[in-house]
Each structure stands twice: as structure tokens, then as C-alpha cells.
Amino acid sequence: MIFWTVFVIMVLLWYAILTVVVGYRGGKDIRNMIRHLEQQHDEKQV
Amino acid sequence: MTNFNWWVDGSIILLYVVGAVTAGLYVRRYVKKVDDFLVAGRNVDLYLGIASLSATEFGIATCMANAELGYKYGFAGITPGIALALAMFVVGSTGFCIKPLRQQKVITIPELFQAKFGTKVRWASGVVIVLGGLLNMGVFLRQAGDFLVIVGGFDLRYLELIMTVILVGIAVYTILGGMLSVLVTDYIQFVVMSIGLLAVVGLIIWSFGWETLNETAYTELGAGAYNPLVNGDYGIDRILLDLLVAFAAVLTWQTMISRVLSAKDALTGQKIYRGTSPFFLVRFTIPAVLGIGALHFFGADLFAENGVLAMPNLLSQLVPVGLLGILIAAMLAADMSTNSSYMIAWSSVIYNDIMRPIHKGLWSDQKGILWNRVLIAVIGVFLLLYGLWYPLKGDLWVYMQVTGTIYLASMSVILIAACYWKQANNWGAIAAITTGCVMPISFLILQQAPATQDMAQQLGPYKLGVSTYACTAIAMVMGSMLKNKLKRT
């Protein structure tokens, strides 16, 4: 029981941190991805 | 009875759906080539990759299946999650198979097989992947419909209508924006889903008390609730199957591997796997706690025959107005991301591998994108019809393991051989594909036919699953060695 209690607490804690970190950095990744795709297409057109 | 309120909860759900679909449609303008459509131009970075992979691998069907494991087996039901997390961490850390796969810049796994085993193996692999993948995904929509009908308190007559509306909503942005839309919506869906899941699991623990949940698990399920090895219904064969399925899925499941293939380089692909690996503990732990909550609330008898429905019934009665809207939005988010990724994953295999003899890689990007859009629409229609027609027998998670095994067994064996065994050849690959496909399909047929139901039950899905992996590996080795021997003589 102690194992599963610690396990569940760790998992939920890690998930909460992941949500904040990925929520912040994932948005940046989307902006970079779109900027990169725009650049690729502009280069092709030129 | 449900606490669903059309004005409060309905508005939250509407806000989420409109936001996600609008974002998905907005990025479609950046899709110019087939590569943009299928692998987002290979521009995916670490955090977006983690968000997308996590959101994809958590759908309503997964949540219900894993909650059923919690309801039936207690904390021991988290075992497949530990196996998956371990497998993903090991593969992400070592780059086993995924590194050479990404370095080859392929779109799908069968594409890699062509160089080593020839066109026929590539084509056959594509067929097996699509067959296993679609059968696996076929039950998603009904589970989502069941969940929403129960939690929202809708009339059962509207189940089909709800299934259709969900599917059309997902298909619209997937068809138009491809992987690019899938990634952007996955990100939104990850955030919404995470907030909803954390809030609901917190509510369940707070409402019942952690000690009470533990007491219930022990009283109803005994020591097996904590230890799968002493659980009479779990056992060593099932744990072994969990491990085999976990490693095979991490290596070859198209929706997982497509994130590695979309990554900006091999190292980022590995980091995405390493970073996502603990999420597979979340994927099983949160539903299992909800399942144990349902066990406490309803007892073991009420849903003994249909444990998959215990968790949604609990949530419909326990979650208050407002949070119910967030929960449904979260589960819709989970389901939309899963379905959209799965639709594009299987369409990419159909276009890239099965249709290869037709287009020979010579079609224009515009024609390629059009065909991929048509394929996604056709997959959508199949899902709707299969979801309405197929009667699920036994554990949902076991069904997903058995259908997944149709291709996981052969593809994982062939992939490892292609990457690391010089003597592997097309005879071995064909033998592996045939063995890996025939065994689980035969089991599904035996399970449905009245005359053979008992026999299938006696054999059980776990022993069959483990045997399938073993026989497939043997077939690969024997087939390859036979051809090499005949060549020498």
C-alpha cells in the first residue's frame, strides 16, 4: 500500500509539472514550427 | 442521474470544441507538400512532440479500458502502464530501432523494409498494419459515445448521432490540415485534457479518501489488488504479454512512431520518447484510481459483466456542474487527438505503402494530398460502421492488445531484424507477417463463433498473445535461414 501511495503521488506530481512545462514550451515549439514552414515555402517561391 | 447542465457545462464544451477546430483549420494554409501533410515537414521539436504523443495515446477508449483494469484488478491494473513507460524509456535512451528509422527519413515503417526485403514485403506490411490498426481503432468511437451518453445523461437513442458528430468534427480538420493540424490541436487537447484529468482524480481522492479507496481495493480484490503476481485473474502470462506488447508498440505502433518520424532529427525523436515515457504511468494510474473509485461507489457486482461502464457512471453522479463541462471537454480533447492521429497514421500507411504500386511515388504533391484526404474520409466511414456493428466481448484492453498484436508481433520482429540482423531476408519477413497475422485473427473469430467460444475462453488471450510473439520470431528466423540455406546449396 505504501508503494502505491508514493507511486500515485509521484505520478500526479510529475503530471502537474509536465502540464505546466509542456503548456509553456509547446506553444513556443508551434510558433517555431510555423515560422520554419513559412521560411521553407518562401525559399521555394524565390 | 447526472449533474450535467446544458448552459454551464454545454458552454464550456462548445468553447473548447470551437477553439480546437478553429486552431486546426487555421494552420491548414501551411500544408503544401505530402511531407507537410503526413509528417508536418519533419519540424517537430521536443515539447510539442511530448504534448502530441501524450494526447494521442490517451483517448476515451483508453481511459475506459484502463479504468476497467482498475475496477477489476485494483492497483495491479497499472502494470501495463509500467511496462509501456519502461519500454519507451529504454527505447528513447538507447535509440534502439528508432534511430536508424528516423535517419532513413521514411514516412512509415514498411518504407524502411523495402530496401532490405523488397516491394512485396513493404506492401504486405502495409496491409497488416492497416488491418490491425483499424480493427484496434474500430471500437474507439463506440466507447466515446457510451462515455458521453452516460456522463452527459443523454438518451441512448442519441448514441449513434453523438458518434457521428464526434467523427465529423475530427475528420474536418484532419482532412484539411493533416499532421500539422493534428499537432496544433494535440497541443491544445493535451493542456485541456491534463487540467480535466488532474481535477477529476483530485475530486475522487478528496471525496472518498485515499485510505478508504485502499480499503475497498483490499476488501473487494484481496492482496491481488496490489500485486499482479498474486492476482488469480492477472498472472505471469498476462504480465509477459504486457511487456511484449509494450516494447512492440513503442517500436512500431504507427501513431507513436510517426512522432519520431516527424521530429526534426533522430536525437529529438529519442528525447520525445524519453520525455513522454512517464506519461504512460499517468495513462494507467489516473483511470485506475477512477476505476477503484467506481469499485468503492458501486461495489464489484453491479458492473461485474460490463466493468468498462463503471467509471463513466461514477463520474456522471459525482462530478459537479462546471467541472463536468471541463471533464467532458477534457475527454473530448483526449478522444479528438487520438482519433485524428490514428486516422492520419493509417491513411499514411495506405497511401505510402499499399498504394505504392499505383502511384510509384510519382504523383504531384497536390494529387498526393487529395488522395490522403479521401483516405481519411473513407477511414472515418469505416470507423462509424464498425463502431456500430462490432459487439465487444471481454476486457476492452485485452481486445486492444489482441487486435494490436495482429501487426505488433510481426512488425516488431521484422523491424529488429531489418535494423540489426544481416542474414534476415524476405522469406523470413513473409513467414513472420503470416504467423503474426493469422494467430490473433483466428482467436477473434473463435471468440465470436458460438461453437468455439468455450475453446477460445480456455486458451485465453494472454497465452495466445505470448505464443504469437514467440512463433513470429521463430518464423522470421526459420524463413530467413531456409532461404539462405537453399541459396548456398
Coordinates of C-alpha atoms in Angstrom, one line a residue:
Chain A
M1 CA 0.0 0.0 0.0
I2 CA 2.8 2.4 0.8
F3 CA 4.4 1.7 -2.5
W4 CA 1.2 2.5 -4.4
T5 CA 0.6 5.6 -2.3
V6 CA 4.0 7.0 -3.1
F7 CA 3.7 5.9 -6.7
V8 CA 0.4 7.7 -7.3
I9 CA 1.6 10.9 -5.6
M10 CA 4.8 10.9 -7.7
V11 CA 2.8 10.3 -10.9
L12 CA 0.3 13.0 -10.2
L13 CA 3.0 15.5 -9.2
W14 CA 5.1 14.7 -12.3
Y15 CA 1.9 15.1 -14.5
A16 CA 1.1 18.5 -13.0
I17 CA 4.7 19.7 -13.7
L18 CA 4.6 18.3 -17.2
T19 CA 1.4 20.1 -17.9
V20 CA 2.8 23.5 -17.0
V21 CA 6.2 22.9 -18.7
V22 CA 4.7 21.5 -21.9
G23 CA 1.9 24.0 -21.9
Y24 CA 4.5 26.8 -21.9
R25 CA 7.2 25.4 -24.1
G26 CA 4.9 23.6 -26.6
G27 CA 3.3 26.9 -27.6
K28 CA 6.8 28.1 -28.5
D29 CA 7.5 25.0 -30.5
I30 CA 4.4 25.6 -32.5
R31 CA 5.4 29.2 -33.3
N32 CA 8.9 27.9 -34.4
M33 CA 7.4 25.1 -36.5
I34 CA 5.1 27.5 -38.4
R35 CA 7.9 30.1 -38.8
H36 CA 10.1 27.3 -40.3
L37 CA 7.4 26.1 -42.6
E38 CA 6.8 29.7 -43.8
Q39 CA 10.5 30.1 -44.5
Q40 CA 10.7 26.9 -46.4
H41 CA 7.8 27.9 -48.6
D42 CA 9.2 31.4 -49.2
E43 CA 12.5 30.0 -50.2
K44 CA 10.8 27.6 -52.7
Q45 CA 8.9 30.5 -54.2
V46 CA 12.0 32.6 -54.6
Chain B
M1 CA -29.0 10.7 -13.0
T2 CA -26.3 13.2 -14.0
N3 CA -25.2 16.6 -12.9
F4 CA -24.8 17.8 -16.4
N5 CA -26.1 21.3 -17.0
W6 CA -26.7 22.4 -20.6
W7 CA -25.9 26.1 -20.0
V8 CA -22.8 25.8 -17.8
D9 CA -21.3 22.6 -19.0
G10 CA -22.5 22.9 -22.5
S11 CA -20.9 26.3 -22.9
I12 CA -17.6 25.1 -21.7
I13 CA -17.7 22.2 -24.1
L14 CA -18.7 24.4 -27.0
L15 CA -16.0 26.9 -26.2
Y16 CA -13.4 24.1 -26.3
V17 CA -14.6 22.4 -29.5
V18 CA -14.9 25.7 -31.4
G19 CA -11.4 26.8 -30.2
A20 CA -9.7 23.5 -31.1
V21 CA -11.4 23.1 -34.5
T22 CA -10.6 26.8 -35.4
A23 CA -6.9 26.3 -34.5
G24 CA -6.8 23.1 -36.5
L25 CA -8.3 24.8 -39.5
Y26 CA -6.1 27.9 -39.2
V27 CA -2.8 26.0 -39.9
R28 CA -4.0 24.2 -43.0
R29 CA -2.7 27.0 -45.1
Y30 CA 0.9 25.8 -44.4
V31 CA 0.3 22.4 -46.0
K32 CA 1.9 22.5 -49.4
K33 CA 3.5 19.1 -49.8
V34 CA 2.7 15.4 -48.9
D35 CA 5.5 15.6 -46.3
D36 CA 3.8 18.6 -44.7
F37 CA 0.6 16.7 -44.6
L38 CA 1.9 13.4 -43.2
V39 CA 4.9 14.3 -41.1
A40 CA 4.5 18.1 -40.6
G41 CA 7.5 18.8 -42.8
R42 CA 9.7 17.0 -40.1
N43 CA 9.8 20.1 -38.0
V44 CA 8.5 18.9 -34.6
D45 CA 10.5 19.9 -31.6
L46 CA 10.7 18.3 -28.1
Y47 CA 7.8 19.8 -26.2
L48 CA 5.3 19.8 -29.0
G49 CA 6.3 16.2 -29.6
I50 CA 5.7 15.2 -26.0
A51 CA 2.3 17.0 -26.0
S52 CA 1.2 15.4 -29.2
L53 CA 2.3 11.9 -28.3
S54 CA 0.8 12.1 -24.9
A55 CA -2.6 13.5 -26.2
T56 CA -2.7 10.9 -29.0
E57 CA -2.1 7.9 -26.7
F58 CA -4.8 8.9 -24.2
G59 CA -8.3 8.6 -25.7
I60 CA -11.7 7.9 -24.1
A61 CA -11.4 4.3 -25.1
T62 CA -8.0 4.1 -23.4
C63 CA -9.4 5.8 -20.3
M64 CA -12.4 3.5 -20.1
A65 CA -10.2 0.4 -20.7
N66 CA -7.7 1.3 -18.1
A67 CA -10.4 2.3 -15.6
E68 CA -11.9 -1.1 -16.2
L69 CA -8.5 -2.6 -15.2
G70 CA -8.6 -0.5 -12.0
Y71 CA -12.2 -1.6 -11.3
K72 CA -11.3 -5.3 -11.8
Y73 CA -7.7 -5.6 -10.6
G74 CA -7.1 -2.6 -8.4
F75 CA -3.6 -1.1 -8.5
A76 CA -2.4 -4.2 -10.2
G77 CA -4.2 -2.9 -13.3
I78 CA -1.5 -0.2 -13.6
T79 CA 1.0 -3.0 -14.7
P80 CA 0.7 -2.4 -18.5
G81 CA 1.5 1.3 -17.9
I82 CA 4.7 0.4 -16.0
A83 CA 5.6 -1.9 -18.9
L84 CA 4.9 0.8 -21.5
A85 CA 6.8 3.5 -19.6
L86 CA 9.8 1.2 -19.2
A87 CA 9.8 0.2 -22.8
M88 CA 9.5 3.8 -24.1
F89 CA 12.3 5.0 -21.7
V90 CA 14.7 2.2 -22.8
V91 CA 14.0 2.7 -26.5
G92 CA 14.3 6.5 -26.1
S93 CA 17.5 6.2 -24.2
T94 CA 19.2 3.7 -26.5
G95 CA 17.7 4.8 -29.8
F96 CA 17.0 1.0 -30.4
C97 CA 15.5 0.8 -33.9
I98 CA 14.1 4.3 -33.8
K99 CA 17.4 6.0 -34.5
P100 CA 18.1 4.1 -37.8
L101 CA 14.4 4.6 -38.7
R102 CA 14.5 8.4 -38.3
Q103 CA 17.9 8.6 -40.0
Q104 CA 16.4 6.9 -43.1
K105 CA 13.8 9.8 -43.4
V106 CA 11.0 7.4 -44.1
I107 CA 7.3 8.2 -43.6
T108 CA 6.2 4.7 -42.4
I109 CA 7.9 1.6 -41.2
P110 CA 7.2 -0.5 -44.3
E111 CA 9.1 2.0 -46.3
L112 CA 12.2 1.0 -44.4
F113 CA 11.5 -2.6 -45.2
Q114 CA 11.7 -2.1 -48.9
A115 CA 15.5 -1.7 -49.1
K116 CA 16.1 -4.9 -47.1
F117 CA 13.1 -7.1 -48.1
G118 CA 11.7 -5.8 -51.3
T119 CA 8.5 -4.3 -52.5
K120 CA 6.2 -7.2 -51.7
V121 CA 7.2 -7.2 -48.0
R122 CA 6.6 -3.5 -47.9
W123 CA 3.1 -3.9 -49.4
A124 CA 2.2 -6.9 -47.2
S125 CA 3.5 -5.0 -44.1
G126 CA 1.3 -2.0 -45.1
V127 CA -1.8 -4.3 -45.3
V128 CA -1.2 -5.9 -41.9
I129 CA -0.5 -2.6 -40.2
V130 CA -3.8 -1.1 -41.6
L131 CA -5.8 -4.3 -40.8
G132 CA -4.6 -4.4 -37.2
G133 CA -4.7 -0.7 -36.7
L134 CA -8.2 -0.3 -38.0
L135 CA -9.6 -3.2 -36.0
N136 CA -7.9 -1.8 -32.9
M137 CA -9.3 1.7 -33.5
G138 CA -12.7 0.4 -34.6
V139 CA -14.1 0.3 -31.0
F140 CA -12.9 3.8 -30.1
L141 CA -16.0 5.6 -31.3
R142 CA -18.5 3.5 -29.6
Q143 CA -16.6 3.8 -26.3
A144 CA -16.5 7.6 -26.7
G145 CA -20.3 7.6 -27.5
D146 CA -21.0 5.4 -24.4
F147 CA -18.9 7.7 -22.2
L148 CA -20.6 10.9 -23.4
V149 CA -24.1 9.4 -23.3
I150 CA -23.6 8.2 -19.7
V151 CA -21.7 11.2 -18.3
G152 CA -24.0 13.7 -20.1
G153 CA -27.1 11.8 -19.2
F154 CA -28.3 11.8 -22.8
D155 CA -30.9 9.4 -24.2
L156 CA -29.3 6.1 -25.5
R157 CA -31.1 6.7 -28.8
Y158 CA -28.7 9.5 -29.5
L159 CA -25.6 7.3 -29.2
E160 CA -25.2 6.9 -33.0
L161 CA -25.8 10.6 -33.5
I162 CA -23.1 11.5 -30.9
M163 CA -20.7 9.1 -32.5
T164 CA -21.3 10.7 -35.9
V165 CA -20.9 14.3 -34.7
I166 CA -17.6 13.5 -32.9
L167 CA -16.2 11.8 -36.0
V168 CA -17.3 14.6 -38.4
G169 CA -15.8 17.2 -36.1
I170 CA -12.4 15.4 -36.0
A171 CA -12.4 14.5 -39.7
V172 CA -12.9 18.1 -40.9
Y173 CA -9.6 19.5 -39.5
T174 CA -7.7 16.3 -40.1
I175 CA -8.7 16.1 -43.7
L176 CA -7.9 19.8 -44.3
G177 CA -4.7 20.2 -42.3
G178 CA -3.2 16.8 -41.9
M179 CA -0.5 16.2 -39.4
L180 CA 0.1 19.9 -39.0
S181 CA -3.5 20.4 -37.7
V182 CA -3.2 17.3 -35.7
L183 CA -0.1 18.6 -33.9
V184 CA -1.6 22.0 -33.1
T185 CA -4.9 20.6 -31.9
D186 CA -3.0 17.9 -29.9
Y187 CA -1.2 20.6 -28.0
I188 CA -4.5 22.4 -27.1
Q189 CA -6.0 19.0 -26.3
F190 CA -3.1 18.0 -24.1
V191 CA -3.5 21.1 -21.9
V192 CA -7.3 20.8 -21.7
M193 CA -7.1 17.0 -21.1
S194 CA -4.5 17.4 -18.4
I195 CA -6.4 20.1 -16.4
G196 CA -9.6 18.0 -16.6
L197 CA -7.9 14.7 -15.6
L198 CA -6.0 16.2 -12.6
A199 CA -9.1 18.0 -11.4
V200 CA -11.3 14.9 -11.6
V201 CA -8.8 12.5 -10.0
G202 CA -8.3 15.0 -7.2
L203 CA -12.0 15.2 -6.7
I204 CA -12.3 11.4 -6.4
I205 CA -9.5 11.1 -3.9
W206 CA -10.8 14.0 -1.9
S207 CA -14.4 12.7 -2.0
F208 CA -13.7 9.1 -0.9
G209 CA -10.4 9.5 1.0
W210 CA -7.2 7.7 0.0
E211 CA -7.4 5.2 2.8
T212 CA -11.0 4.3 2.0
L213 CA -10.1 3.6 -1.6
N214 CA -7.3 1.4 -0.4
E215 CA -9.5 -0.5 2.0
T216 CA -12.1 -1.0 -0.8
A217 CA -9.5 -2.4 -3.1
Y218 CA -8.2 -4.8 -0.5
T219 CA -11.7 -5.9 0.7
E220 CA -13.1 -6.5 -2.8
L221 CA -10.0 -7.8 -4.5
G222 CA -7.6 -9.1 -1.8
A223 CA -3.9 -8.9 -2.0
G224 CA -4.1 -9.2 -5.8
A225 CA -5.2 -5.6 -5.8
Y226 CA -1.6 -4.6 -5.1
N227 CA 0.4 -7.4 -6.6
P228 CA -0.4 -8.7 -10.1
L229 CA 1.7 -11.8 -9.4
V230 CA -0.7 -13.0 -6.7
N231 CA -3.9 -11.9 -8.6
G232 CA -5.6 -15.0 -9.9
D233 CA -7.0 -13.1 -12.9
Y234 CA -3.7 -11.5 -13.8
G235 CA -0.8 -13.8 -13.6
I236 CA 2.7 -14.2 -15.2
D237 CA 1.4 -14.8 -18.8
R238 CA -0.5 -11.5 -18.8
I239 CA 2.5 -9.6 -17.4
L240 CA 4.7 -11.1 -20.1
L241 CA 2.2 -10.1 -22.8
D242 CA 2.1 -6.6 -21.3
L243 CA 5.9 -6.4 -21.7
L244 CA 5.9 -7.8 -25.2
V245 CA 3.1 -5.5 -26.3
A246 CA 4.8 -2.5 -24.7
F247 CA 8.1 -3.0 -26.5
A248 CA 6.5 -3.8 -29.8
A249 CA 4.1 -0.8 -29.6
V250 CA 6.9 1.6 -28.7
L251 CA 8.9 0.3 -31.7
T252 CA 6.2 0.0 -34.4
W253 CA 2.8 1.5 -33.4
Q254 CA 2.4 4.0 -36.3
T255 CA 0.8 6.7 -34.2
M256 CA 3.8 6.6 -31.8
I257 CA 6.5 6.1 -34.3
S258 CA 5.1 8.9 -36.5
R259 CA 6.1 11.4 -33.8
V260 CA 9.7 10.2 -34.1
L261 CA 9.5 10.4 -37.8
S262 CA 8.1 13.9 -37.6
A263 CA 10.8 15.0 -35.2
K264 CA 13.4 17.5 -36.6
D265 CA 16.2 14.9 -36.1
A266 CA 16.9 11.5 -34.6
L267 CA 18.1 12.9 -31.3
T268 CA 14.9 15.0 -30.8
G269 CA 12.9 11.8 -31.6
Q270 CA 14.7 10.0 -28.8
K271 CA 14.2 12.9 -26.4
I272 CA 10.4 12.9 -27.2
Y273 CA 10.3 9.2 -26.3
R274 CA 12.3 9.7 -23.1
G275 CA 10.2 12.7 -22.1
T276 CA 6.9 11.0 -22.8
S277 CA 7.7 7.7 -21.1
P278 CA 6.4 8.7 -17.6
F279 CA 3.2 9.8 -19.2
F280 CA 2.4 6.1 -19.7
L281 CA 2.2 5.8 -16.0
V282 CA -0.3 8.6 -15.9
R283 CA -2.2 7.0 -18.7
F284 CA -2.9 4.0 -16.5
T285 CA -2.7 5.4 -13.0
I286 CA -5.4 8.1 -13.3
P287 CA -8.0 5.8 -14.9
A288 CA -7.1 3.0 -12.4
V289 CA -7.8 5.4 -9.5
L290 CA -11.1 6.3 -11.1
G291 CA -11.9 2.6 -11.5
I292 CA -11.1 1.9 -7.9
G293 CA -13.4 4.9 -7.0
A294 CA -16.2 3.2 -9.0
L295 CA -15.5 0.0 -7.2
H296 CA -15.9 1.8 -3.9
F297 CA -19.1 3.6 -5.1
F298 CA -20.9 0.7 -6.8
G299 CA -19.3 -2.4 -5.4
A300 CA -17.9 -5.3 -7.5
D301 CA -21.2 -6.8 -8.5
L302 CA -23.1 -4.0 -10.2
F303 CA -20.7 -3.8 -13.2
A304 CA -19.3 -7.4 -13.0
E305 CA -20.3 -8.1 -16.6
N306 CA -19.5 -4.6 -18.0
G307 CA -16.8 -3.1 -15.9
V308 CA -16.0 -0.7 -18.7
L309 CA -19.1 1.4 -17.9
A310 CA -18.4 1.7 -14.1
M311 CA -16.1 4.7 -14.3
P312 CA -18.4 6.9 -16.5
N313 CA -21.4 6.1 -14.3
L314 CA -19.4 7.2 -11.3
L315 CA -18.3 10.5 -12.9
S316 CA -21.9 11.3 -14.0
Q317 CA -23.1 11.1 -10.4
L318 CA -20.1 12.6 -8.5
V319 CA -18.7 15.4 -10.7
P320 CA -20.5 18.7 -10.0
V321 CA -21.8 21.2 -12.6
G322 CA -19.0 23.2 -14.2
L323 CA -16.3 20.6 -13.5
L324 CA -18.4 18.2 -15.5
G325 CA -18.1 20.5 -18.5
I326 CA -14.4 20.6 -18.1
L327 CA -14.3 16.9 -17.7
I328 CA -16.3 16.3 -20.9
A329 CA -14.2 18.9 -22.8
A330 CA -11.1 17.1 -21.5
M331 CA -12.3 13.7 -22.6
L332 CA -13.4 15.1 -25.9
A333 CA -9.9 16.6 -26.2
A334 CA -8.4 13.2 -25.5
D335 CA -10.6 11.5 -28.0
M336 CA -10.2 14.0 -30.8
S337 CA -6.5 14.0 -30.6
T338 CA -6.4 10.2 -30.6
N339 CA -8.8 9.7 -33.5
S340 CA -7.3 12.4 -35.6
S341 CA -3.8 11.0 -35.2
Y342 CA -5.0 7.4 -35.8
M343 CA -6.8 8.4 -38.9
I344 CA -3.8 10.1 -40.4
A345 CA -1.5 7.3 -39.3
W346 CA -3.4 4.6 -41.1
S347 CA -4.1 6.8 -44.2
S348 CA -0.3 7.5 -44.4
V349 CA 0.4 3.7 -44.5
I350 CA -2.3 3.1 -47.1
Y351 CA -1.0 5.9 -49.3
N352 CA 2.7 5.4 -48.8
D353 CA 2.9 1.6 -48.8
I354 CA -0.3 -0.1 -50.0
M355 CA -1.0 2.3 -52.9
R356 CA 2.7 2.5 -53.8
P357 CA 2.4 0.1 -56.8
I358 CA -0.2 2.5 -58.2
H359 CA 1.4 5.9 -57.7
K360 CA 5.1 4.7 -57.6
G361 CA 6.0 7.9 -55.8
L362 CA 5.4 9.9 -59.0
W363 CA 2.2 11.8 -58.2
S364 CA 2.3 15.5 -57.7
D365 CA 2.1 16.8 -54.1
Q366 CA -1.4 18.2 -54.8
K367 CA -2.7 14.8 -56.0
G368 CA -1.0 13.0 -53.1
I369 CA -2.6 15.3 -50.5
L370 CA -6.0 14.9 -52.2
W371 CA -5.7 11.1 -52.0
N372 CA -4.7 11.3 -48.4
R373 CA -7.8 13.4 -47.7
V374 CA -10.0 10.9 -49.4
L375 CA -8.4 8.0 -47.5
I376 CA -9.0 9.8 -44.1
A377 CA -12.7 10.3 -45.1
V378 CA -13.0 6.6 -46.0
I379 CA -11.4 5.5 -42.7
G380 CA -13.9 7.8 -41.0
V381 CA -16.8 6.0 -42.6
F382 CA -15.3 2.6 -41.7
L383 CA -14.9 3.6 -38.1
L384 CA -18.5 4.7 -37.9
L385 CA -19.9 1.4 -39.4
Y386 CA -17.5 -0.8 -37.4
G387 CA -18.2 1.0 -34.2
L388 CA -21.9 0.5 -34.7
W389 CA -21.6 -3.1 -35.7
Y390 CA -18.9 -4.9 -33.6
P391 CA -20.1 -6.4 -30.3
L392 CA -17.2 -6.2 -27.8
K393 CA -16.6 -9.4 -25.7
G394 CA -14.3 -9.5 -22.7
D395 CA -11.9 -6.7 -21.4
L396 CA -11.6 -3.7 -23.7
W397 CA -7.9 -3.5 -23.0
V398 CA -7.5 -7.2 -24.0
Y399 CA -9.4 -6.6 -27.3
M400 CA -7.0 -3.7 -28.0
Q401 CA -4.0 -5.9 -27.2
V402 CA -5.2 -8.8 -29.4
T403 CA -6.0 -6.6 -32.4
G404 CA -2.8 -4.7 -31.9
T405 CA -0.9 -8.0 -31.9
I406 CA -2.1 -8.6 -35.5
Y407 CA 0.7 -6.3 -36.6
L408 CA 2.8 -5.6 -33.5
A409 CA 4.2 -9.1 -33.3
S410 CA 5.3 -9.3 -37.0
M411 CA 6.3 -5.7 -37.5
S412 CA 8.4 -5.5 -34.3
V413 CA 10.2 -8.7 -35.2
I414 CA 10.8 -7.6 -38.8
L415 CA 11.9 -4.1 -37.7
I416 CA 14.5 -5.5 -35.3
A417 CA 15.7 -8.0 -38.0
A418 CA 15.9 -5.2 -40.6
C419 CA 18.0 -3.0 -38.4
Y420 CA 20.3 -5.5 -36.7
W421 CA 20.3 -8.9 -38.4
K422 CA 22.3 -9.1 -41.6
Q423 CA 21.0 -12.6 -42.6
A424 CA 17.3 -11.6 -42.5
N425 CA 15.5 -11.8 -45.8
N426 CA 12.1 -11.6 -47.4
W427 CA 11.2 -15.3 -46.8
G428 CA 11.6 -14.7 -43.1
A429 CA 9.6 -11.5 -43.3
I430 CA 6.7 -13.1 -45.1
A431 CA 6.7 -16.0 -42.7
A432 CA 6.6 -13.6 -39.8
I433 CA 3.8 -11.5 -41.3
T434 CA 1.7 -14.6 -41.9
T435 CA 2.2 -16.1 -38.5
G436 CA 1.7 -12.8 -36.6
C437 CA -1.5 -12.1 -38.5
V438 CA -3.2 -15.5 -38.6
M439 CA -2.9 -16.4 -34.9
P440 CA -4.7 -13.3 -33.4
I441 CA -7.3 -13.1 -36.2
S442 CA -8.2 -16.8 -35.6
F443 CA -8.6 -16.1 -31.9
L444 CA -11.0 -13.2 -32.6
I445 CA -13.1 -15.4 -34.9
L446 CA -13.1 -18.3 -32.4
Q447 CA -14.2 -15.9 -29.7
Q448 CA -17.2 -14.7 -31.7
A449 CA -18.4 -18.1 -33.1
P450 CA -20.8 -19.8 -30.6
A451 CA -19.4 -23.3 -31.3
T452 CA -15.8 -22.3 -30.4
Q453 CA -16.4 -19.6 -27.7
D454 CA -15.6 -22.0 -24.9
M455 CA -12.4 -23.2 -26.5
A456 CA -11.2 -19.6 -27.0
Q457 CA -12.0 -18.8 -23.4
Q458 CA -10.0 -21.8 -22.2
L459 CA -7.0 -20.8 -24.3
G460 CA -7.3 -17.2 -23.2
P461 CA -5.9 -14.1 -24.9
Y462 CA -2.7 -13.9 -22.9
K463 CA -1.2 -17.3 -23.7
L464 CA -2.3 -16.7 -27.3
G465 CA -0.6 -13.3 -27.4
V466 CA 2.7 -14.5 -25.9
S467 CA 2.7 -17.5 -28.3
T468 CA 2.1 -15.2 -31.2
Y469 CA 5.2 -13.2 -30.5
A470 CA 7.3 -16.3 -29.9
C471 CA 6.0 -18.1 -33.1
T472 CA 6.5 -14.9 -35.2
A473 CA 10.1 -14.6 -34.1
I474 CA 10.7 -18.3 -34.8
A475 CA 9.1 -17.9 -38.3
M476 CA 11.4 -14.9 -39.1
V477 CA 14.5 -16.9 -38.1
M478 CA 13.4 -20.2 -39.8
G479 CA 12.2 -18.5 -43.0
S480 CA 15.4 -16.5 -43.4
M481 CA 17.7 -19.4 -42.6
L482 CA 15.8 -21.7 -45.0
K483 CA 16.3 -19.2 -47.9
N484 CA 20.0 -18.7 -47.0
K485 CA 20.5 -22.5 -46.9
L486 CA 18.8 -23.1 -50.3
K487 CA 20.9 -20.3 -51.8
R488 CA 24.1 -22.0 -50.6
T489 CA 23.1 -25.4 -51.9

